[in-house]
XYZ file of C-alpha atoms in Angstrom:
701
model
C 28.969 1.087 6.387
C 26.042 -1.039 6.918
C 27.782 -2.802 9.600
C 28.514 0.406 11.442
C 25.236 1.415 11.107
C 23.897 -1.653 12.807
C 26.109 -1.118 15.935
C 25.008 2.229 16.370
C 22.495 2.518 19.750
C 19.059 3.948 18.816
C 19.472 7.530 20.434
C 16.939 8.343 23.010
C 13.550 9.758 22.326
C 13.516 13.216 21.199
C 17.387 13.694 22.067
C 17.939 12.779 18.197
C 17.065 16.237 17.692
C 19.895 18.607 18.013
C 19.393 21.607 20.389
C 20.472 24.509 17.813
C 18.886 26.132 14.984
C 16.477 29.106 14.673
C 16.413 31.005 18.109
C 12.441 30.840 18.637
C 11.940 27.233 17.452
C 12.143 24.420 20.443
C 13.486 21.127 19.092
C 11.372 18.849 21.533
C 8.277 18.888 23.386
C 10.191 19.278 26.747
C 11.733 22.713 25.392
C 8.296 23.527 24.037
C 6.390 22.729 27.311
C 4.130 21.316 25.242
C 2.273 17.300 25.667
C 4.458 14.572 25.298
C 4.288 11.851 23.302
C 4.175 8.272 24.883
C 6.013 6.791 22.078
C 5.876 3.288 23.493
C 2.326 3.153 23.355
C 1.936 5.251 20.047
C 4.140 2.528 18.204
C 1.876 -0.424 19.947
C -1.026 1.784 18.183
C 0.749 2.310 14.931
C 1.969 -1.759 14.833
C -2.006 -2.528 15.193
C -3.888 -5.740 15.776
C -0.933 -7.961 14.929
C 1.524 -6.198 16.676
C 3.417 -9.239 17.998
C 3.475 -10.404 14.542
C 5.136 -7.387 13.509
C 7.534 -7.726 15.796
C 8.376 -11.138 15.153
C 9.096 -10.496 11.558
C 11.210 -7.206 12.437
C 13.177 -9.321 14.997
C 13.577 -11.996 12.148
C 14.960 -9.630 9.596
C 17.710 -7.820 11.871
C 19.521 -10.952 10.235
C 21.860 -9.466 7.428
C 21.299 -12.507 5.406
C 18.113 -10.836 5.009
C 19.048 -7.251 3.691
C 19.635 -6.051 0.071
C 22.863 -5.551 -1.163
C 23.169 -2.700 -3.161
C 25.489 -3.044 -6.404
C 24.746 -6.904 -6.810
C 24.075 -7.891 -10.726
C 20.702 -8.861 -11.719
C 21.606 -12.439 -11.350
C 23.315 -12.480 -8.346
C 20.546 -10.326 -6.583
C 18.058 -13.342 -7.964
C 19.912 -16.025 -6.394
C 20.495 -13.572 -3.092
C 16.676 -13.578 -2.673
C 16.014 -17.260 -3.710
C 17.997 -17.974 -0.760
C 16.264 -15.559 1.333
C 13.191 -17.499 0.787
C 14.946 -20.809 2.025
C 15.529 -18.516 5.172
C 11.729 -17.659 5.218
C 11.048 -21.249 5.585
C 13.750 -21.914 8.266
C 12.124 -19.228 10.353
C 8.434 -20.219 9.926
C 7.349 -16.986 8.461
C 5.551 -18.632 5.477
C 3.083 -20.851 7.075
C 0.724 -18.620 9.105
C -2.491 -18.627 6.680
C -2.152 -22.044 5.748
C -4.177 -24.928 7.006
C -3.244 -26.306 10.414
C -3.336 -29.998 9.307
C -0.188 -28.606 6.823
C 1.633 -27.317 9.267
C -0.097 -23.588 9.412
C -1.737 -21.531 11.544
C -4.772 -20.529 9.642
C -4.280 -16.876 10.577
C -4.936 -14.737 7.755
C -4.375 -11.455 9.395
C -1.098 -12.466 11.299
C 0.096 -13.564 7.648
C -0.232 -10.283 5.738
C 1.404 -8.659 8.968
C 4.619 -10.465 9.254
C 4.713 -10.299 5.060
C 4.464 -6.327 4.896
C 7.360 -5.951 7.419
C 9.759 -7.982 4.410
C 9.488 -4.419 2.855
C 12.017 -2.975 4.613
C 14.391 -5.765 4.464
C 14.196 -5.579 0.373
C 11.033 -5.185 -1.450
C 12.261 -7.758 -4.021
C 12.592 -10.360 -0.863
C 8.866 -9.542 0.115
C 7.327 -9.517 -3.474
C 8.868 -13.006 -4.459
C 7.658 -14.353 -1.374
C 4.152 -13.043 -2.141
C 4.224 -15.014 -5.692
C 5.171 -18.176 -3.755
C 3.044 -18.166 -1.026
C 0.826 -15.258 -1.360
C -0.222 -15.955 -5.149
C 0.880 -19.107 -6.238
C 0.346 -21.222 -3.042
C -2.886 -19.008 -2.111
C -4.637 -19.959 -5.576
C -4.152 -23.768 -4.860
C -5.434 -23.258 -1.408
C -8.285 -21.069 -2.076
C -9.397 -22.404 -5.710
C -8.584 -26.022 -5.100
C -10.137 -28.659 -2.957
C -8.203 -31.419 -0.315
C -6.922 -33.207 -3.044
C -5.027 -30.473 -4.497
C -3.945 -29.737 -1.118
C -2.592 -33.001 -0.155
C -0.746 -33.298 -3.292
C 1.035 -29.486 -3.493
C 0.446 -27.402 -0.472
C 3.326 -29.250 1.602
C 5.964 -28.807 -1.541
C 4.634 -25.074 -1.966
C 5.078 -24.284 1.842
C 8.480 -26.060 2.067
C 9.675 -24.307 -1.192
C 10.102 -27.558 -2.704
C 7.356 -26.887 -5.970
C 8.846 -22.851 -6.465
C 5.779 -21.429 -8.693
C 4.464 -19.056 -10.854
C 1.137 -17.245 -10.586
C 0.481 -16.722 -14.290
C -2.683 -14.705 -14.635
C -1.506 -11.606 -16.538
C -1.055 -11.918 -20.521
C 0.839 -9.559 -22.231
C -2.079 -8.438 -24.056
C -4.478 -8.427 -20.837
C -3.699 -7.207 -17.172
C -6.316 -5.850 -15.330
C -9.010 -7.396 -17.679
C -8.513 -10.730 -16.411
C -11.837 -11.868 -17.678
C -10.422 -11.330 -21.567
C -7.116 -13.438 -21.780
C -6.378 -15.365 -24.364
C -5.185 -18.839 -22.717
C -7.228 -21.684 -23.520
C -7.714 -24.780 -21.490
C -10.028 -26.957 -23.871
C -11.128 -30.333 -22.310
C -10.506 -33.684 -24.355
C -12.925 -36.296 -22.791
C -11.225 -38.928 -24.836
C -8.164 -38.679 -22.359
C -9.646 -36.898 -19.744
C -7.299 -34.010 -20.363
C -7.386 -30.198 -20.391
C -5.195 -28.910 -23.575
C -3.725 -25.531 -22.423
C -2.627 -23.153 -25.458
C -1.724 -19.609 -26.037
C -3.033 -18.900 -29.667
C -1.518 -15.509 -30.277
C 1.420 -13.740 -28.632
C -0.457 -10.959 -27.019
C -1.648 -13.955 -24.674
C 1.347 -15.436 -23.417
C 1.540 -15.069 -19.707
C 3.689 -11.833 -18.692
C 5.845 -10.386 -16.021
C 5.499 -13.421 -13.806
C 7.777 -13.548 -10.782
C 9.361 -17.075 -10.367
C 8.725 -17.875 -14.611
C 12.174 -16.666 -15.923
C 14.479 -19.057 -13.593
C 12.975 -20.849 -10.396
C 9.814 -21.804 -11.015
C 8.789 -25.803 -11.425
C 5.199 -25.203 -11.620
C 2.598 -22.135 -12.621
C -0.887 -21.742 -11.549
C -2.158 -20.725 -14.955
C -5.852 -18.715 -15.744
C -7.508 -19.599 -19.071
C -11.047 -19.602 -20.684
C -12.314 -23.148 -19.774
C -13.995 -24.735 -22.760
C -15.765 -27.749 -22.577
C -18.580 -29.519 -24.884
C -18.113 -26.240 -27.381
C -18.784 -24.040 -24.179
C -16.277 -21.255 -22.801
C -17.225 -21.296 -18.894
C -14.903 -18.587 -18.437
C -11.861 -18.183 -16.614
C -10.520 -20.815 -14.403
C -7.374 -21.815 -12.488
C -5.209 -24.608 -13.488
C -2.468 -26.525 -11.889
C 0.640 -26.455 -14.766
C 4.202 -28.230 -14.177
C 6.730 -26.397 -16.078
C 10.320 -27.651 -15.620
C 11.943 -30.841 -15.179
C 14.217 -31.542 -12.382
C 17.276 -29.685 -14.469
C 15.342 -26.874 -14.955
C 14.421 -27.287 -18.565
C 11.004 -26.359 -19.831
C 8.488 -29.733 -20.318
C 7.350 -30.406 -23.893
C 5.395 -27.644 -25.279
C 6.232 -25.248 -23.081
C 8.366 -22.204 -23.735
C 9.531 -18.621 -22.352
C 11.463 -15.643 -21.778
C 13.183 -13.604 -19.362
C 12.029 -10.214 -18.803
C 15.053 -9.309 -17.941
C 16.404 -5.974 -16.259
C 13.264 -3.867 -14.891
C 12.927 -0.526 -13.186
C 13.119 -1.929 -9.887
C 12.486 -5.766 -8.117
C 15.581 -6.924 -10.035
C 15.956 -9.708 -7.319
C 12.815 -11.407 -8.638
C 13.093 -13.404 -11.998
C 10.253 -11.887 -13.987
C 9.378 -13.653 -17.387
C 7.299 -14.948 -20.115
C 5.389 -18.424 -20.591
C 3.756 -19.852 -23.441
C 1.830 -23.183 -24.000
C 1.569 -24.938 -26.824
C -1.043 -27.639 -26.637
C 0.188 -28.452 -23.444
C -1.818 -31.553 -21.772
C -2.548 -31.799 -17.603
C -5.026 -34.453 -15.992
C -8.850 -33.179 -15.592
C -7.733 -33.411 -12.032
C -5.443 -30.237 -12.295
C -8.219 -27.886 -12.459
C -8.443 -26.051 -9.392
C -12.359 -26.996 -9.242
C -13.366 -25.554 -5.741
C -15.678 -23.493 -7.463
C -16.661 -25.209 -10.986
C -15.392 -28.476 -12.434
C -15.499 -30.741 -15.116
C -16.684 -34.193 -15.210
C -15.108 -37.098 -16.697
C -17.616 -36.680 -19.910
C -17.063 -33.067 -20.180
C -20.136 -32.179 -17.938
C -19.502 -28.597 -16.672
C -20.757 -27.961 -13.059
C -20.389 -25.373 -10.610
C -22.794 -24.011 -7.238
C -22.611 -20.654 -8.416
C -25.009 -20.587 -11.437
C -24.010 -17.198 -12.715
C -20.862 -16.988 -14.710
C -19.928 -13.326 -13.642
C -20.310 -14.013 -9.776
C -18.455 -17.123 -10.442
C -15.791 -15.275 -11.982
C -15.699 -12.326 -9.523
C -16.131 -14.730 -6.414
C -12.635 -16.790 -7.782
C -10.501 -13.639 -8.359
C -11.762 -11.872 -4.646
C -10.160 -15.334 -3.122
C -7.003 -13.406 -4.609
C -7.693 -10.175 -3.160
C -4.774 -10.558 -0.131
C -2.264 -9.063 -2.781
C -3.845 -5.837 -2.704
C -4.208 -6.174 1.095
C -0.390 -6.657 1.468
C 0.781 -4.019 -1.101
C -1.352 -1.189 0.738
C 0.605 -2.327 3.977
C 4.057 -2.290 2.480
C 3.291 0.820 0.713
C 2.366 2.468 3.801
C 5.025 1.104 5.674
C 7.791 2.224 3.019
C 6.678 5.586 3.539
C 7.203 5.182 7.197
C 10.652 4.369 6.627
C 11.049 6.891 4.077
C 9.733 9.754 6.647
C 12.197 8.407 9.413
C 14.965 8.877 7.555
C 14.086 12.073 6.060
C 13.005 13.956 9.313
C 15.912 12.458 11.099
C 18.249 13.831 8.628
C 16.273 17.287 8.890
C 16.469 17.334 12.516
C 20.616 17.381 12.160
C 21.375 18.813 9.218
C 22.064 22.437 9.334
C 22.218 25.104 6.380
C 21.999 28.888 6.268
C 22.369 30.903 8.994
C 19.379 32.987 10.416
C 21.034 36.317 9.527
C 21.542 37.377 13.280
C 24.959 35.578 13.513
C 23.447 32.646 14.935
C 24.460 29.385 14.398
C 23.346 27.197 10.576
C 19.441 26.776 10.940
C 18.307 22.774 11.317
C 16.427 22.061 8.032
C 13.184 21.016 9.969
C 12.760 24.567 11.449
C 12.184 26.025 7.818
C 8.447 26.152 6.937
C 8.997 24.865 3.522
C 10.564 21.490 4.797
C 7.774 21.111 7.588
C 5.266 21.609 4.833
C 6.845 18.799 2.524
C 7.407 16.397 5.332
C 4.690 16.979 7.974
C 2.138 16.926 5.431
C 3.068 13.481 4.151
C 3.762 11.954 8.112
C 0.101 12.527 8.282
C -1.081 10.562 5.207
C 1.227 8.187 6.541
C -0.489 7.718 10.137
C -3.814 7.898 8.199
C -2.447 5.050 5.855
C -1.249 2.883 8.278
C -4.446 2.760 10.384
C -6.681 2.295 7.633
C -4.684 -0.547 6.842
C -4.898 -2.070 10.029
C -9.037 -2.120 9.975
C -8.366 -3.160 6.513
C -6.670 -6.198 7.795
C -9.263 -6.919 10.226
C -12.284 -6.812 7.577
C -9.640 -9.275 5.527
C -8.980 -11.395 8.339
C -13.019 -11.988 9.477
C -13.985 -12.939 5.901
C -10.971 -15.370 5.361
C -11.406 -16.640 8.787
C -15.030 -17.563 7.620
C -16.175 -15.070 11.225
C -17.951 -12.685 8.359
C -17.898 -14.554 5.089
C -21.152 -13.624 2.851
C -21.178 -12.171 -0.451
C -21.691 -8.808 1.089
C -18.654 -8.980 3.243
C -16.750 -10.283 0.061
C -17.969 -7.398 -2.044
C -16.987 -5.145 0.594
C -13.579 -6.126 1.354
C -12.720 -6.242 -2.545
C -14.201 -2.319 -2.688
C -11.866 -1.335 0.304
C -8.876 -3.246 -1.400
C -9.613 -1.241 -4.591
C -10.246 2.178 -2.622
C -7.233 1.827 -0.151
C -4.685 0.286 -2.155
C -4.079 3.232 -4.695
C -3.982 5.746 -2.522
C -1.450 4.100 -0.359
C 0.859 2.990 -3.542
C 0.452 6.526 -5.089
C 1.346 8.025 -1.707
C 4.347 6.089 -1.304
C 6.003 7.069 -4.408
C 5.415 10.823 -3.647
C 6.612 10.792 -0.391
C 9.754 8.630 -1.111
C 10.586 11.065 -4.018
C 9.842 14.043 -1.371
C 11.589 12.339 1.053
C 14.619 11.797 -1.480
C 14.683 15.852 -2.618
C 14.705 16.722 1.310
C 17.673 14.919 2.083
C 19.474 16.951 -0.986
C 22.277 14.755 -2.286
C 22.834 12.589 0.712
C 18.994 11.261 -0.761
C 20.319 10.112 -3.993
C 23.031 8.434 -2.334
C 21.975 4.469 -2.563
C 23.189 3.784 0.552
C 20.296 5.735 2.106
C 17.674 3.771 0.626
C 15.495 6.149 -0.610
C 16.197 5.872 -4.084
C 16.190 1.992 -4.235
C 12.849 2.080 -2.733
C 11.549 4.544 -4.639
C 12.374 2.442 -7.691
C 11.425 -0.780 -6.448
C 7.993 0.382 -5.336
C 7.490 1.923 -8.335
C 5.473 -1.226 -9.892
C 3.056 -1.284 -6.915
C 0.494 1.297 -8.573
C 0.451 -0.824 -11.373
C 0.553 -4.254 -10.725
C -2.208 -6.291 -8.558
C -4.462 -3.950 -10.670
C -3.691 -0.592 -12.016
C -4.592 1.790 -9.625
C -7.230 3.749 -12.010
C -8.901 0.944 -13.170
C -9.438 -0.106 -9.314
C -10.558 3.161 -8.618
C -13.041 2.742 -11.356
C -14.141 -0.336 -9.602
C -14.807 1.792 -6.357
C -16.795 4.642 -8.326
C -19.332 1.904 -10.069
C -20.033 0.429 -6.238
C -20.440 4.041 -5.182
C -22.938 4.390 -8.115
C -24.606 1.284 -7.033
C -25.025 1.942 -3.554
C -26.585 5.451 -4.462
C -29.250 4.103 -6.513
C -30.233 1.687 -4.180
C -30.075 4.123 -1.362
C -31.757 6.808 -2.807
C -34.668 5.026 -5.079
C -37.797 6.307 -5.291
C -36.580 9.282 -2.428
C -37.641 12.693 -2.930
C -35.943 16.150 -1.578
C -37.078 16.060 1.761
C -36.167 12.294 2.219
C -32.664 12.476 1.076
C -32.185 16.000 3.903
C -32.959 13.384 6.689
C -30.199 11.047 6.180
C -26.878 11.307 8.701
C -23.434 11.491 7.715
C -21.973 10.888 11.163
C -20.703 7.007 10.627
C -17.591 6.211 11.337
C -14.487 3.867 10.141
C -15.337 1.248 12.565
C -18.646 0.706 10.690
C -17.696 1.709 7.413
C -14.915 -0.961 6.978
C -17.794 -3.686 7.933
C -19.799 -2.225 5.056
C -17.588 -0.163 2.786
C -20.161 0.821 0.225
C -21.314 4.913 0.184
C -22.870 5.716 3.653
C -26.198 7.412 3.792
C -25.107 10.664 3.025
C -27.837 12.941 2.720
C -26.500 16.354 3.857
C -27.814 19.755 1.866
C -24.773 21.567 0.265
C -26.787 24.480 2.025
C -26.334 23.081 5.436
C -22.615 23.511 5.323
C -22.766 27.393 5.706
C -22.092 26.901 9.575
C -18.827 24.858 8.747
C -17.736 27.374 6.160
C -17.811 30.158 9.023
C -15.893 27.959 11.354
C -12.490 27.283 9.438
C -11.016 30.532 11.015
C -10.919 28.536 14.220
C -9.409 25.352 12.703
C -12.400 23.299 11.470
C -12.705 20.673 14.234
C -13.339 16.942 13.132
C -16.932 16.923 12.566
C -16.718 19.827 10.468
C -13.714 18.212 8.575
C -15.829 15.167 8.030
C -18.640 17.248 7.012
C -16.588 18.753 4.230
C -14.828 15.452 2.983
C -18.177 13.555 2.926
C -20.115 16.048 1.524
C -17.644 16.181 -1.387
C -18.070 12.296 -1.966
C -21.538 12.441 -1.542
C -22.153 15.811 -4.360
C -19.537 14.136 -6.466
C -21.398 10.652 -6.735
C -24.922 12.394 -7.182
C -23.878 14.645 -9.980
C -22.173 11.518 -12.061
C -25.409 9.582 -11.050
C -27.236 12.352 -12.428
C -25.267 12.730 -16.122
C -25.414 8.806 -16.541
C -29.165 8.599 -15.426
C -29.961 8.862 -19.637
C -27.729 5.582 -20.362
C -30.367 3.337 -19.608
C -32.259 4.784 -22.537
C -29.495 4.780 -24.950
C -27.517 2.368 -27.077
C -24.703 0.107 -25.551
C -22.595 2.335 -27.662
C -24.231 5.647 -26.789
C -24.130 4.587 -23.214
C -20.524 3.406 -22.960
C -19.583 6.642 -24.433
C -21.442 8.586 -22.068
C -20.021 6.831 -19.122
C -16.376 7.200 -20.776
C -17.127 10.833 -20.908
C -17.686 10.683 -17.151
C -14.706 8.323 -16.414
C -12.269 10.713 -14.658
C -14.748 12.460 -12.739
C -15.961 8.720 -11.207
C -12.204 7.818 -10.381
C -11.843 11.261 -8.580
C -14.703 10.901 -6.613
C -13.718 6.978 -5.674
C -10.105 8.624 -4.774
C -12.237 11.104 -2.428
C -14.005 8.293 -1.008
C -10.752 6.467 -0.181
C -9.403 9.515 1.619
C -12.449 10.054 3.682
C -12.122 6.167 4.838
C -8.335 6.781 5.916
C -9.617 10.168 7.771
C -12.168 7.919 9.404
C -10.024 5.438 10.458
C -7.289 8.234 11.699
C -9.967 9.628 13.709
C -11.146 6.134 15.077
C -7.348 5.883 16.153
C -7.171 9.220 17.791
C -10.795 8.344 20.104
C -9.274 5.024 20.917
C -6.181 7.189 22.545
C -5.920 7.247 26.380
C -2.738 9.100 26.945
C -4.017 12.763 26.871
C -0.376 13.840 25.294
C -0.703 11.511 22.796
C -3.875 12.199 21.952
C -3.387 15.925 21.800
C -0.685 15.643 19.298
C -2.363 12.562 17.084
C -5.061 15.391 16.848
C -3.160 17.855 15.667
C -1.566 15.419 13.322
C -5.382 14.087 12.018
C -6.253 17.627 11.489
C -3.197 18.329 9.110
C -4.270 15.295 7.607
C -7.831 16.573 7.232
C -7.364 20.154 6.126
C -4.468 18.831 3.637
C -7.248 16.841 2.030
C -9.417 20.158 2.046
C -6.461 22.429 0.799
C -5.572 19.509 -2.150
C -9.577 20.145 -3.289
C -9.967 23.962 -2.243
C -10.986 24.368 -6.091
C -13.792 21.994 -5.612
C -15.031 23.481 -2.454
C -15.049 26.989 -3.714
C -16.643 26.147 -7.284
C -19.293 24.096 -5.278
C -19.876 26.743 -2.973
C -18.193 24.943 0.141
C -16.017 27.484 1.050
C -15.660 31.298 0.433
C -11.837 31.967 -1.066
C -11.050 34.264 2.022
C -12.143 30.796 4.251
C -10.430 28.812 1.854
C -7.099 30.805 2.209
C -7.278 30.234 6.203
C -7.520 26.510 5.586
C -3.469 26.994 4.394
C -2.876 29.536 6.950
C -3.882 26.830 9.365
C -2.048 24.114 7.764
C 1.080 26.234 8.629
C 0.267 26.673 12.204
C -0.183 23.122 12.811
C 3.197 22.238 11.126
C 4.572 24.807 13.601
C 3.073 23.376 16.461
C 3.871 19.561 15.280
C 7.393 20.569 14.908
C 8.809 19.518 18.512
C 6.999 16.268 18.235
C 8.458 15.319 14.671
C 11.332 13.120 15.907
C 8.914 11.485 18.313
C 6.396 10.435 15.515
C 8.667 8.942 13.494
C 10.508 7.112 16.328
C 6.904 5.734 16.954
C 7.441 3.712 13.661
C 9.535 1.431 16.302
C 12.476 0.952 13.262
C 15.721 -0.091 14.730
C 18.948 0.377 13.073
C 18.983 -2.991 11.155
C 15.970 -1.852 10.051
C 16.347 1.630 8.779
C 20.446 1.008 7.563
C 20.657 4.492 6.039
C 23.769 6.280 7.388
C 22.330 9.603 7.180
C 19.513 8.799 9.854
C 22.333 6.633 11.987
C 23.474 9.654 13.587
C 26.621 10.367 11.731
C 25.155 13.653 10.553
C 24.568 14.526 14.227
C 28.344 14.034 14.842
C 29.871 15.815 11.606
C 27.828 18.799 12.918
C 28.979 18.619 16.470
C 32.476 18.164 14.999
C 32.219 21.483 12.722
C 30.555 23.575 15.716
C 32.883 22.616 18.028
C 36.163 23.174 15.605
C 34.510 26.810 14.720
C 33.887 27.384 18.449
C 37.451 26.619 19.199
C 38.515 28.785 16.349
C 36.762 31.727 17.582
C 38.127 31.083 21.147
C 41.690 30.987 20.324
C 41.565 34.310 18.734
C 43.402 32.711 15.861
C 40.370 33.284 13.355
C 40.878 35.225 10.416
C 38.481 38.558 9.598
C 35.599 38.276 7.673
C 36.074 40.714 4.830
C 32.300 41.985 4.941
C 33.091 42.860 8.541
C 35.928 45.172 7.710
C 33.994 46.579 5.227
C 31.295 47.701 7.522
C 34.035 49.599 9.388
């Protein structure tokens, strides 16, 4: 089945949509006499800053050797994915981020861009590659020094040293600072003693730990001279040349999971395992032979967050992979919806194409708009990441901004991916439930994206705390007149280089003109006012409620914060949505082709109004919109969906996927062929005069 799909040619733009369906619904921009999208130009825009790298990666994964094979046993899937990692090495696809002196390119943005594309081949391949080079290898590179690089990076890059990233513990996931594993320094032997003192301290859910890893970067509490200096990272060998655990090391296989079963996740524990003092990855903290600890970062808290910040690329890559997985799902669902027919119109016409139904447009086009927003935001995010890791803009403030962006965007894109994959599956009916059409497999594999590399709600809480901090700094000592002078008009091009809460000071009463314009569709500046105003008021309200905490006991202050936690997380989510809207708007403004710009504007408006509709209750309760005007938002969304209908196929074609990437029979043209065959059969039967007479027609006589 897959080979047949691969051999099929990609149909021409817009001609993938059949000409039938509801009589009043044009199926292409040409039929509708509307603006046409420059699909090739829009593809360039979507592929972003590192478009060439993405194309290179997509060309590589056209090779069936990289594809997921459905129905494999867990063991066979694991071995296939390991073999695929070796193929990545052979294709030079793993070296982009590493130093040039070891054969790398020192191109961090390109590295993530190429890595993200592996999700279309097999998410297990993407994540196992991420474990090897993005986590294990990156820990050695980012936390170690040249001595460590010389010793281990060449083997890591070549896969001679497959490794695990041993941070998460059974008892501590997101709370890394509280891990139970210890690394106690012994000055007599100049060794660290790695130990897991209780079951909850076992390292868990680690890719490469169950079978393939021969070493690990282990995060443990560094103790020397009786002082705990907090979590540091150590290089620890795991297995001998026969694949057996070294003395003092044990582990278990995590076994079958809800997805990503091509990865050998497992658990590790250490019973007083000794490693040389030099196995401490000591870029940010070191221990001398006599046990004296030193660090150029005096604050333990800042040192800890600096070390973890160097590993932020995991969240960057998950944001991109989730965004493009959503794109792949919508390509499949919208292609199928543009060809599959169900029920006639009641007027004796042909059965109606699914995509002509208003509900079908609502369920898919709104998610398409969010996917575009997510992709555009990811590219700006990736530019920021590259500037920090290349050293072009690598101050403490830049790193803090990058971490805030990662914590804001990764939750939104990963939650959106699960929602989109499920809705796309349902929109394709029984066909969507077949494994061969990719949607259920992708849904299962991406499920864990919302909780690893940081649980989404925990990440948003970090964003919320940053918003509160920036708010306090911004408005400290300001009176009401001063607050009213702050402007809201910064765009994502600026925000992505300073990701805290922008200076938002617009008063609630100023939004009356915005509300009155809803009937005309809410232009860009009015959408921005409502979205930004919501963030500002939510943060201001929470800050006001938390103000008494300074005079309370620690326990009482913690209880007060906990009472506001849910709303703080919601404010952070609103902030992330605003960043996505701003990135989408920047992309619209940068578009020069008029037809493309028109359609992208409609799609951006659909995204913006969708966010406003999603939070209508808040806007009504807070006096931003009347109930009548709120109803107009929903009405306008329906109008936008109908306006975008002729462009739907072009918009998913612009993702740039080819048959080898899609590999879903229902998106291969097979459904169109079935529909054409059925219609030809009934047309011929009617023309023959031998068609049976309907019982209903007899009763009408």
